[in-house]
PDB file of C-alpha atoms in Angstrom:
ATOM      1  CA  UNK A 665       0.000   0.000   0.000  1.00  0.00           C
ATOM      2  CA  UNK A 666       1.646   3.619  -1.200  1.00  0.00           C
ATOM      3  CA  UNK A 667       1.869   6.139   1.791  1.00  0.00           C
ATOM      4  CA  UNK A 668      -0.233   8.021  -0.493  1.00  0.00           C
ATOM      5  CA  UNK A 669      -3.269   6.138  -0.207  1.00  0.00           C
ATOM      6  CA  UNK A 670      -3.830   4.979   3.224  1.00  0.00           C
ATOM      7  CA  UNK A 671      -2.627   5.624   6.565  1.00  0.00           C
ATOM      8  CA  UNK A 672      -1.940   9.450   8.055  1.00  0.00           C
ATOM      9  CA  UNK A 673      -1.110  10.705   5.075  1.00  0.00           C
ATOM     10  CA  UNK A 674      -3.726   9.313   2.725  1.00  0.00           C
ATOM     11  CA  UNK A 675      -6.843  10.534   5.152  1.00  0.00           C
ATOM     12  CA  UNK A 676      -5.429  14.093   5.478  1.00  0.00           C
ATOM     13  CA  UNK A 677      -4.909  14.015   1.466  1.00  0.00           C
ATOM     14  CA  UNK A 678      -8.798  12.802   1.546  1.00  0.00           C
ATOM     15  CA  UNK A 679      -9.539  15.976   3.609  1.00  0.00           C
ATOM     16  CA  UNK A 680      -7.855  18.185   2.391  1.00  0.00           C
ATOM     17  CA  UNK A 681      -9.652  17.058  -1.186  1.00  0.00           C
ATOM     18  CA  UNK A 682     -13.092  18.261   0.865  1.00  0.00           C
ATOM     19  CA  UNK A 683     -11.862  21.927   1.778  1.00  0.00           C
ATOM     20  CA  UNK A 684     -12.063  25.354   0.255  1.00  0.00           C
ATOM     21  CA  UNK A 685     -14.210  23.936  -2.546  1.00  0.00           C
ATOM     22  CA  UNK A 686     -15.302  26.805  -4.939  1.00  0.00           C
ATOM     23  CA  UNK A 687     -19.096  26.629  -6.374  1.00  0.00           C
ATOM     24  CA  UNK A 688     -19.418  24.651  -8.852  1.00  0.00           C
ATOM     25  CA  UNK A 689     -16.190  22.641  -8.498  1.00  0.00           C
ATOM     26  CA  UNK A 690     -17.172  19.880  -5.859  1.00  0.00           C
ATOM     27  CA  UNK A 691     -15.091  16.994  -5.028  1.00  0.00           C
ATOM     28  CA  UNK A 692     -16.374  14.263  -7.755  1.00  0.00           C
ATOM     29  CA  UNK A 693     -15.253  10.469  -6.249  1.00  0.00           C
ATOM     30  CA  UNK A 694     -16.513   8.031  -8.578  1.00  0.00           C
ATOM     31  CA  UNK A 695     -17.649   4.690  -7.142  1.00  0.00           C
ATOM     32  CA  UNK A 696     -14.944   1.546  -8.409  1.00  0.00           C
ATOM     33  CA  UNK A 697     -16.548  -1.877  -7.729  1.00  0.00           C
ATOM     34  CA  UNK A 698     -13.429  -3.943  -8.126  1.00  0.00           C
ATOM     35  CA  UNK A 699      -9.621  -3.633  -8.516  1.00  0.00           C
ATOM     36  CA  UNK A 700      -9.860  -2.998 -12.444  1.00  0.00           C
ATOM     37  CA  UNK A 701     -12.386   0.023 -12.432  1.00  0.00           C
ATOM     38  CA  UNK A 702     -10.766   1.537  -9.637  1.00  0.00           C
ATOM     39  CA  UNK A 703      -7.271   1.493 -11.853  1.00  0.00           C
ATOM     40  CA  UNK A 704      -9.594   3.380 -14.889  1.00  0.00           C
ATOM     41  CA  UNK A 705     -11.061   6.142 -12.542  1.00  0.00           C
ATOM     42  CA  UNK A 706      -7.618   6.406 -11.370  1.00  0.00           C
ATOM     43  CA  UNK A 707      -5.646   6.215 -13.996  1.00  0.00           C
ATOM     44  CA  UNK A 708      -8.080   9.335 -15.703  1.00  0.00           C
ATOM     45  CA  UNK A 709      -6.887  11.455 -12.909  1.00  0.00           C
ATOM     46  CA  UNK A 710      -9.964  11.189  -9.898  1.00  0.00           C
ATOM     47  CA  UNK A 711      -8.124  12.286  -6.793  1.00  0.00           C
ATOM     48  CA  UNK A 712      -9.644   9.874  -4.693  1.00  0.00           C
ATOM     49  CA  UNK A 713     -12.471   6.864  -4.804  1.00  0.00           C
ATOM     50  CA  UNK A 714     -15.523   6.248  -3.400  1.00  0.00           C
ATOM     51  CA  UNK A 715     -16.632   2.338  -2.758  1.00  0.00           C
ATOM     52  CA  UNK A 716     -20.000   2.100  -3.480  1.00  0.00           C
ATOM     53  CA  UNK A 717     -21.531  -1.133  -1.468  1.00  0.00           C
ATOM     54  CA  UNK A 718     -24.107  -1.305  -4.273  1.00  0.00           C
ATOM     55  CA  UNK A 719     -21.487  -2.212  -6.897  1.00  0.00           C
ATOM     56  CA  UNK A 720     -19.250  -3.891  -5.019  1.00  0.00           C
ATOM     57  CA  UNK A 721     -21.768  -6.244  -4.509  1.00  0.00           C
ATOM     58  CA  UNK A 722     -23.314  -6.471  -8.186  1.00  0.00           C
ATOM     59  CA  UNK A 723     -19.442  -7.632  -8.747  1.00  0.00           C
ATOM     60  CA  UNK A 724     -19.627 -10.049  -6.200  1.00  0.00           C
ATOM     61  CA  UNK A 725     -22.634 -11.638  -7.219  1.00  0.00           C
ATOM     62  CA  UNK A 726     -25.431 -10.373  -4.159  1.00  0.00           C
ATOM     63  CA  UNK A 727     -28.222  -7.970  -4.169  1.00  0.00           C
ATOM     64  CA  UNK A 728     -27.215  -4.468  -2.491  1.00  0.00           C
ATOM     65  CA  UNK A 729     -27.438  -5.187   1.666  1.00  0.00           C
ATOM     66  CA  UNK A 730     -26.744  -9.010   1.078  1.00  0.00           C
ATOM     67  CA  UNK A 731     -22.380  -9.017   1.278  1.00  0.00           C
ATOM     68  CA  UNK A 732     -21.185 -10.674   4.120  1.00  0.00           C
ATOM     69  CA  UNK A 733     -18.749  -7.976   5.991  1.00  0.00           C
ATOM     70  CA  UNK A 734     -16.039  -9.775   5.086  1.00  0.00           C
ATOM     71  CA  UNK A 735     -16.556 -10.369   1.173  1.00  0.00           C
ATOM     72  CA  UNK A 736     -16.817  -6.555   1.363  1.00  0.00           C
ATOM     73  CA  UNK A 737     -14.174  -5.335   3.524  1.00  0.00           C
ATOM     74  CA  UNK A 738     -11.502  -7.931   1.309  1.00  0.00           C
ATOM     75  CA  UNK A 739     -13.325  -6.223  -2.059  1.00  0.00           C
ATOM     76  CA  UNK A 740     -12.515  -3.194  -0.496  1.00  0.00           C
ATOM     77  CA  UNK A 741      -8.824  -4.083   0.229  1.00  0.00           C
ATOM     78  CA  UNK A 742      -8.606  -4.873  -3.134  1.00  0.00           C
ATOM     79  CA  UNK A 743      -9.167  -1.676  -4.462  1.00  0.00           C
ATOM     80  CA  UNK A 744      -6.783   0.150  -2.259  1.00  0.00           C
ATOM     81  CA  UNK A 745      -3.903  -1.880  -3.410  1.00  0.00           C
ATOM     82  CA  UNK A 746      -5.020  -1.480  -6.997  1.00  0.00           C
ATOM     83  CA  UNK A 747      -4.513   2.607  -6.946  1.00  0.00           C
ATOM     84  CA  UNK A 748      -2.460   5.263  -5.390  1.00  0.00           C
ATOM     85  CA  UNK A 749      -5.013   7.579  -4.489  1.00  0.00           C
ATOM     86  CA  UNK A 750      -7.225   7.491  -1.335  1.00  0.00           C
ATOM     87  CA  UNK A 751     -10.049   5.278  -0.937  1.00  0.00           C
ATOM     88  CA  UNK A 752     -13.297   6.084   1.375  1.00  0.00           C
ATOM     89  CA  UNK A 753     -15.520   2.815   1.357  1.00  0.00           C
ATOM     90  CA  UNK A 754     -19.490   2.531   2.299  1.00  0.00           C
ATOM     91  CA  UNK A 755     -19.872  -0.011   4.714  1.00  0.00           C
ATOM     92  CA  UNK A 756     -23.903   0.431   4.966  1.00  0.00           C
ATOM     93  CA  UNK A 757     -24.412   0.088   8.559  1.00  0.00           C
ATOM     94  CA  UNK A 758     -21.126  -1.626   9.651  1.00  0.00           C
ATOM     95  CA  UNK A 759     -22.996  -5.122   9.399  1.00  0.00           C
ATOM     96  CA  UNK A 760     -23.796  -5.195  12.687  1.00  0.00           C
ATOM     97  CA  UNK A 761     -19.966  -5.066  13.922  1.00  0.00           C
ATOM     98  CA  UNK A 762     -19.202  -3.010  17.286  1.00  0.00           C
ATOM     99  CA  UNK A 763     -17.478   0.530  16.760  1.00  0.00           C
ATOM    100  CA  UNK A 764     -14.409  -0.680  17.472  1.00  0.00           C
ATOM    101  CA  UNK A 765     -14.161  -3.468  14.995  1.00  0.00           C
ATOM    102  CA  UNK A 766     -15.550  -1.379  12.237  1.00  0.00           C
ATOM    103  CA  UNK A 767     -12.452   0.774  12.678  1.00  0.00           C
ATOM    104  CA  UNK A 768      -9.861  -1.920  12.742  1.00  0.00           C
ATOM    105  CA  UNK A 769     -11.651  -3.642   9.827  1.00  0.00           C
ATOM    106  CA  UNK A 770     -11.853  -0.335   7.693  1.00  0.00           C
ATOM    107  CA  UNK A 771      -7.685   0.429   8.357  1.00  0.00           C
ATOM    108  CA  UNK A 772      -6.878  -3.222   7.727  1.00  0.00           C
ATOM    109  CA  UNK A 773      -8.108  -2.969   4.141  1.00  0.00           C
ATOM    110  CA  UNK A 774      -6.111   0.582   3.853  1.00  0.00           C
ATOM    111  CA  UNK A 775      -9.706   2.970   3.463  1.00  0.00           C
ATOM    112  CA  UNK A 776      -9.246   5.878   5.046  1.00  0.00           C
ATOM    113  CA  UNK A 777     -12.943   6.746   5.204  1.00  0.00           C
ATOM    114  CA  UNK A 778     -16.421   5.892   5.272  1.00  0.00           C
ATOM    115  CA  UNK A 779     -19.643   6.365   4.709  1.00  0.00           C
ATOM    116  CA  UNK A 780     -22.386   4.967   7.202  1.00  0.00           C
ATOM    117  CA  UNK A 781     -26.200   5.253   6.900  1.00  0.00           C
ATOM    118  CA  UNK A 782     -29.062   5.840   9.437  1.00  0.00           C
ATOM    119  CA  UNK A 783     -31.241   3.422   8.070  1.00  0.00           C
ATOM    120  CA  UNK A 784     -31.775  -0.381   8.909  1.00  0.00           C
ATOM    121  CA  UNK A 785     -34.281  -2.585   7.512  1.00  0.00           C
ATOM    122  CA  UNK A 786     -35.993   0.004   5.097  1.00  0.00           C
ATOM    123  CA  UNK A 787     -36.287   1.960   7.981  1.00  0.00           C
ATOM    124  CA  UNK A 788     -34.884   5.018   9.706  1.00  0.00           C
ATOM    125  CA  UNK A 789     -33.063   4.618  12.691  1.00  0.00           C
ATOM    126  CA  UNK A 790     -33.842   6.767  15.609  1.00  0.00           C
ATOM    127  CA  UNK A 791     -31.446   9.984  14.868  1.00  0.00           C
ATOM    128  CA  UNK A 792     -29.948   9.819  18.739  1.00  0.00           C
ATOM    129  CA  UNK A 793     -29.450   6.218  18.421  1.00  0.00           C
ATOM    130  CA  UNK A 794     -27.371   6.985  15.480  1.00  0.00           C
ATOM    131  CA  UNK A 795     -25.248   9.580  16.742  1.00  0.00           C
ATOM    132  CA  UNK A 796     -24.136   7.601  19.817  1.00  0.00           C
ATOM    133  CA  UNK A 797     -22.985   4.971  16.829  1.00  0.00           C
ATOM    134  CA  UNK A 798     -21.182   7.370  15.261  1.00  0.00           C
ATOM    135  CA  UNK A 799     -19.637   8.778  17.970  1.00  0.00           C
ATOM    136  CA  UNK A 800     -18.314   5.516  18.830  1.00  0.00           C
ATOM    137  CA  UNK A 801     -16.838   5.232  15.604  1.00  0.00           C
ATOM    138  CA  UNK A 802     -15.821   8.375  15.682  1.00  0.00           C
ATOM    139  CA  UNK A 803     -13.793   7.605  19.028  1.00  0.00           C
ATOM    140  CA  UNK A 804     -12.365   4.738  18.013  1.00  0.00           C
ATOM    141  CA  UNK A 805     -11.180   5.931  14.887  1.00  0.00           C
ATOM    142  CA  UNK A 806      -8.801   8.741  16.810  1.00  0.00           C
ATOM    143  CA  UNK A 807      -8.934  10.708  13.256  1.00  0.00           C
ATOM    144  CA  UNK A 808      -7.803   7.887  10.895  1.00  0.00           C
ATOM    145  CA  UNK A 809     -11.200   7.958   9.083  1.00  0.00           C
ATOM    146  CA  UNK A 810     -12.994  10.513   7.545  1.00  0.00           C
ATOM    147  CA  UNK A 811     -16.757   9.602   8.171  1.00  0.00           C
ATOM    148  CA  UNK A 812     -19.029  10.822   6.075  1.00  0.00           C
ATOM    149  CA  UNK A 813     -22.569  10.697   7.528  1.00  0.00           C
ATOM    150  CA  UNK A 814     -25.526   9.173   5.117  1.00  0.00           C
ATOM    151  CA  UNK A 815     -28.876  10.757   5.989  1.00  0.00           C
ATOM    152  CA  UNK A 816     -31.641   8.976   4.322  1.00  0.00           C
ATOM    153  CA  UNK A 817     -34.400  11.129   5.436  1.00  0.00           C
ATOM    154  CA  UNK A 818     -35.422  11.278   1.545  1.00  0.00           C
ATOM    155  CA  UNK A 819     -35.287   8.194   0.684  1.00  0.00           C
ATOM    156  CA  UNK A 820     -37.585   6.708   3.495  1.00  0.00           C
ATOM    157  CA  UNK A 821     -40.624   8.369   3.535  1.00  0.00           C
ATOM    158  CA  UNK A 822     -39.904  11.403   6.074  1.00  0.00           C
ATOM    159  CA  UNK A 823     -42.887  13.820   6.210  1.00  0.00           C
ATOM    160  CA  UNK A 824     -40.884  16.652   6.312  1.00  0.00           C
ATOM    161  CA  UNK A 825     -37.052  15.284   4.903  1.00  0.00           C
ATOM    162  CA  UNK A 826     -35.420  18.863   5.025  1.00  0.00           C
ATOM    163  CA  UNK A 827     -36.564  19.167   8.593  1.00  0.00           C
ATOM    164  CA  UNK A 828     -35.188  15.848   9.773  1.00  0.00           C
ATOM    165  CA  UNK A 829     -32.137  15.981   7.705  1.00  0.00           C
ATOM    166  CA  UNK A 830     -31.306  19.343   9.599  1.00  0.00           C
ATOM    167  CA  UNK A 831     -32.110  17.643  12.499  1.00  0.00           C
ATOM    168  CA  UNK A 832     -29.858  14.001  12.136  1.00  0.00           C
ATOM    169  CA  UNK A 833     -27.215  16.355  10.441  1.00  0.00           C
ATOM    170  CA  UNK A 834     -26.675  18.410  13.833  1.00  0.00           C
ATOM    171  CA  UNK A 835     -26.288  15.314  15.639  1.00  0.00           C
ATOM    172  CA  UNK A 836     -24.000  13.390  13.151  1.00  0.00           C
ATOM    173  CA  UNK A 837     -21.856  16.387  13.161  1.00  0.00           C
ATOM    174  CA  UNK A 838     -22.038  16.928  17.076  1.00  0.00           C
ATOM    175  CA  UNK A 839     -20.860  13.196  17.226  1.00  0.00           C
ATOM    176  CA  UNK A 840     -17.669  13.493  14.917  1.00  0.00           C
ATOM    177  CA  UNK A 841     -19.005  13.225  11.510  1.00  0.00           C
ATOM    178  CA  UNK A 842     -16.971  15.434   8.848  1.00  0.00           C
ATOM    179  CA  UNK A 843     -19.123  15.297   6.004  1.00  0.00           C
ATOM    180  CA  UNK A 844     -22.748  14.476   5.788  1.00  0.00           C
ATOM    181  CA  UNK A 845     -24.637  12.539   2.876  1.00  0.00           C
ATOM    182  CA  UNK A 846     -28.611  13.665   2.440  1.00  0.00           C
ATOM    183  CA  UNK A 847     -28.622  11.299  -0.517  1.00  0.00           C
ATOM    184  CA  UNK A 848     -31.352  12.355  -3.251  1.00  0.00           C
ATOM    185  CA  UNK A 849     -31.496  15.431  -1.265  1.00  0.00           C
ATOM    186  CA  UNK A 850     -33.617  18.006  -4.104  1.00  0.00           C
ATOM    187  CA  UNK A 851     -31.076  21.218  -5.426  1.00  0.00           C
ATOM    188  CA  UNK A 852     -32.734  23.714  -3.294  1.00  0.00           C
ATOM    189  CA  UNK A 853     -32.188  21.618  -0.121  1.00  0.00           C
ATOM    190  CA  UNK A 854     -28.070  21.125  -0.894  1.00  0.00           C
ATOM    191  CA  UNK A 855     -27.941  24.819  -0.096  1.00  0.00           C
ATOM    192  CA  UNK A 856     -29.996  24.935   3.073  1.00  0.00           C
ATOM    193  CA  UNK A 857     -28.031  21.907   4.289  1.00  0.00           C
ATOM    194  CA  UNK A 858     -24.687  22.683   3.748  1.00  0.00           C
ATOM    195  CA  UNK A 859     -25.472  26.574   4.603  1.00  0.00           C
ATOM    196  CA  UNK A 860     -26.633  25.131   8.415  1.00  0.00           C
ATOM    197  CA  UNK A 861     -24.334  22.154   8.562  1.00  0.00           C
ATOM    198  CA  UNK A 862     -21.343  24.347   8.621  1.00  0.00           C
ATOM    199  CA  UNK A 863     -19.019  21.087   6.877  1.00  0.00           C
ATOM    200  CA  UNK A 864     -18.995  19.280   3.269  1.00  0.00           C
ATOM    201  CA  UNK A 865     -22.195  18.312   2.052  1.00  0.00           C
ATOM    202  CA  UNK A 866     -22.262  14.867   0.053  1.00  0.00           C
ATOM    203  CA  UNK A 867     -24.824  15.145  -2.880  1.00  0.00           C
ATOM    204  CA  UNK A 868     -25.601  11.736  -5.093  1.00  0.00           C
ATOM    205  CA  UNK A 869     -25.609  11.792  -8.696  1.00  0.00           C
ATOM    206  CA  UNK A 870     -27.313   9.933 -11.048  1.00  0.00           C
ATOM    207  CA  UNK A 871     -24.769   8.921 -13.641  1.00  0.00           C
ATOM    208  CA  UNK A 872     -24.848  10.144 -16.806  1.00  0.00           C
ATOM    209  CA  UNK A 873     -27.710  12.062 -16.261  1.00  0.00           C
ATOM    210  CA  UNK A 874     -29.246  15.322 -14.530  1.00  0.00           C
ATOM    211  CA  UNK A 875     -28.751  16.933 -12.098  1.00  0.00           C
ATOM    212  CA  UNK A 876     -24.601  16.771 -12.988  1.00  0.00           C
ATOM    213  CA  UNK A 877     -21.724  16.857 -10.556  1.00  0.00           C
ATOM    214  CA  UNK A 878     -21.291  20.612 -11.584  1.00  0.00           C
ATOM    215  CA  UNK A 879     -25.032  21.309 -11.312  1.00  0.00           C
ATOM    216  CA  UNK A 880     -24.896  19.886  -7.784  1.00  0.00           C
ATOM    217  CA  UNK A 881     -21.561  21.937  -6.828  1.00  0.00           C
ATOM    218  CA  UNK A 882     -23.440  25.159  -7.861  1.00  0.00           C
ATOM    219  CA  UNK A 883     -26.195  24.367  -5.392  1.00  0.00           C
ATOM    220  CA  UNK A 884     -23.891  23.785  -2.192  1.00  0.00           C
ATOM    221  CA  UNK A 885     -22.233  20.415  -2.555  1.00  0.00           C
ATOM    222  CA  UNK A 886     -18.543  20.075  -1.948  1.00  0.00           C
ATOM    223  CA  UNK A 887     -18.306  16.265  -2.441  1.00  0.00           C
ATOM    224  CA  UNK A 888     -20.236  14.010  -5.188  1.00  0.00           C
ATOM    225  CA  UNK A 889     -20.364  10.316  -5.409  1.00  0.00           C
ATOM    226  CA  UNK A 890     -22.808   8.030  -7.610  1.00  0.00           C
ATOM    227  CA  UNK A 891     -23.891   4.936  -5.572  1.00  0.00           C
ATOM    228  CA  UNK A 892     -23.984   1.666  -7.534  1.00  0.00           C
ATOM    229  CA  UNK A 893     -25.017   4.256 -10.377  1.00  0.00           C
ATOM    230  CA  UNK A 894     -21.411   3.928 -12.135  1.00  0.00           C
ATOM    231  CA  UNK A 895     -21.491   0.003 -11.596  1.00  0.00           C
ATOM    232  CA  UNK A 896     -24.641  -0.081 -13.450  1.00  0.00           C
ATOM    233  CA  UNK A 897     -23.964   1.647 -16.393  1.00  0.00           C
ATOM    234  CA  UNK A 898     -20.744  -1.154 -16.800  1.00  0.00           C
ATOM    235  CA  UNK A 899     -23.106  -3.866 -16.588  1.00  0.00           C
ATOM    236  CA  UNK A 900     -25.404  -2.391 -18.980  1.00  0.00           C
ATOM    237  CA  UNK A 901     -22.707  -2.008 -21.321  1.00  0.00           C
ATOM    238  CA  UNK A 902     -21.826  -5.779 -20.487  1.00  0.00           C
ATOM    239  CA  UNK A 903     -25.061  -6.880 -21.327  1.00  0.00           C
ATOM    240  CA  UNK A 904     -25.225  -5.217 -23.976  1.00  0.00           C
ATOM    241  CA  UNK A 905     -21.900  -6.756 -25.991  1.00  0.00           C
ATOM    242  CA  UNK A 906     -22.913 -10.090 -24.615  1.00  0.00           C
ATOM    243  CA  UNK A 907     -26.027  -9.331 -26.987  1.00  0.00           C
ATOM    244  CA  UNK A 908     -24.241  -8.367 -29.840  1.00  0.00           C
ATOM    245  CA  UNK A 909     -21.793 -11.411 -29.192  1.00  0.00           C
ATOM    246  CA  UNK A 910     -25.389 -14.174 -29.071  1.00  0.00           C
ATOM    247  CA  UNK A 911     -26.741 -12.554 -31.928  1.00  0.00           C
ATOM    248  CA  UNK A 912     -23.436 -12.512 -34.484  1.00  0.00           C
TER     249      UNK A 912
END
């Protein structure tokens, strides 16, 4: 593993990459789901990568929220020693690991960040219940991770999502979170978050399509990432040449 990647040096690279972010110019991270995609984005001169758990487990052969922890966290692994950038990996919930192990787990494969959601089940999780999780992980970390907080208050039926974004965000931040991830959060909410939040707002993109990275950056975002978005245009394209090959 370069010293550029993981390690001291690769999470303060990974946060520096989040600062002083003028409009319009966010931090894009596309989402690698195994070793050789990870080389492409890197190789075409992405700063850093973003593990999407979506992808990485289309490559692995399960339905998103169905890899065992450690078929992800050895994907993962993979993908670090494939590039020489830095690597932030979503690890859903943690899989149900303590704090503690989520941290060792996450260094072991050389990411040095993370993004973990509030939801469980197809349901939110309580917002305080969360932010005593992250602050464990938070703790544990001692500032070798950069966590980046996902707030699914849009995607799970909230009656009011700004409202309880605003509200989860305060906590996630109060507990040690450095960035915070309203994903599908609407333009005119990116603003209002990041404007309150007071630290890098995580906006999702869907790939190849609108709203675009720069779109997103011009309403407040300082960091974009794609889910399994990237992952699924590959297969698409797979599916698409296994077609052609059938059919010649």
């Amino acid at each position: 593993m370069s010293a550029s990647t993981g390690g001291d040096a690769g999470v303060a690279r990974l946060r520096s990459l989040h600062q002083g972010r003028a409009p319009g110019d966010p931090l894009v991270l596309p989402g690698p789901w195994d070793a050789a995609s990870a080389r492409i984005f890197a190789d075409a001169g992405f700063e850093a990568l973003a593990t999407p758990s979506h992808g990485v487990s289309l490559s692995l052969g399960y339905a998103d929220g169905e890899t065992p922890a450690d078929e992800m966290f050895a994907a993962v692994a993979r993908i670090v020693r494939a590039v020489d950038v830095p690597v932030t990996a979503d690890i859903e919930r943690g899989y149900g690991l303590p704090p503690g192990q989520i941290v060792e787990r996450l260094l072991e494969s050389g990411a040095v960040g993370c993004n973990l959601e509030d939801s469980e089940g197809g349901e939110l999780v309580d917002p305080r219940r969360q932010a005593d999780f992250l602050s464990q992980v938070h703790e544990a970390a001692e500032g070798r991770l950069l966590i980046n907080a996902r707030v699914d208050s849009y995607l799970r039926g909230s009656e009011a999502p700004l409202a309880d974004a605003l509200e989860r965000g305060r906590l996630y931040v109060e507990a040690g979170a450095e960035c915070v991830y309203p994903m599908r959060a609407p333009l005119g909410d990116i603003g209002v978050l990041a404007g309150e939040l007071k630290v890098p707002i995580n906006a999702w993109s869907p790939a190849g399509d609108s709203p675009s990275p720069r779109e997103l950056g011009a309403a407040g975002a300082s960091r974009i990432t794609f889910g399994g978005g990237l992952a699924h245009l590959a297969r698409a394209a797979v599916k698409e040449l296994a077609e052609r090959l059938r059919d010649a």
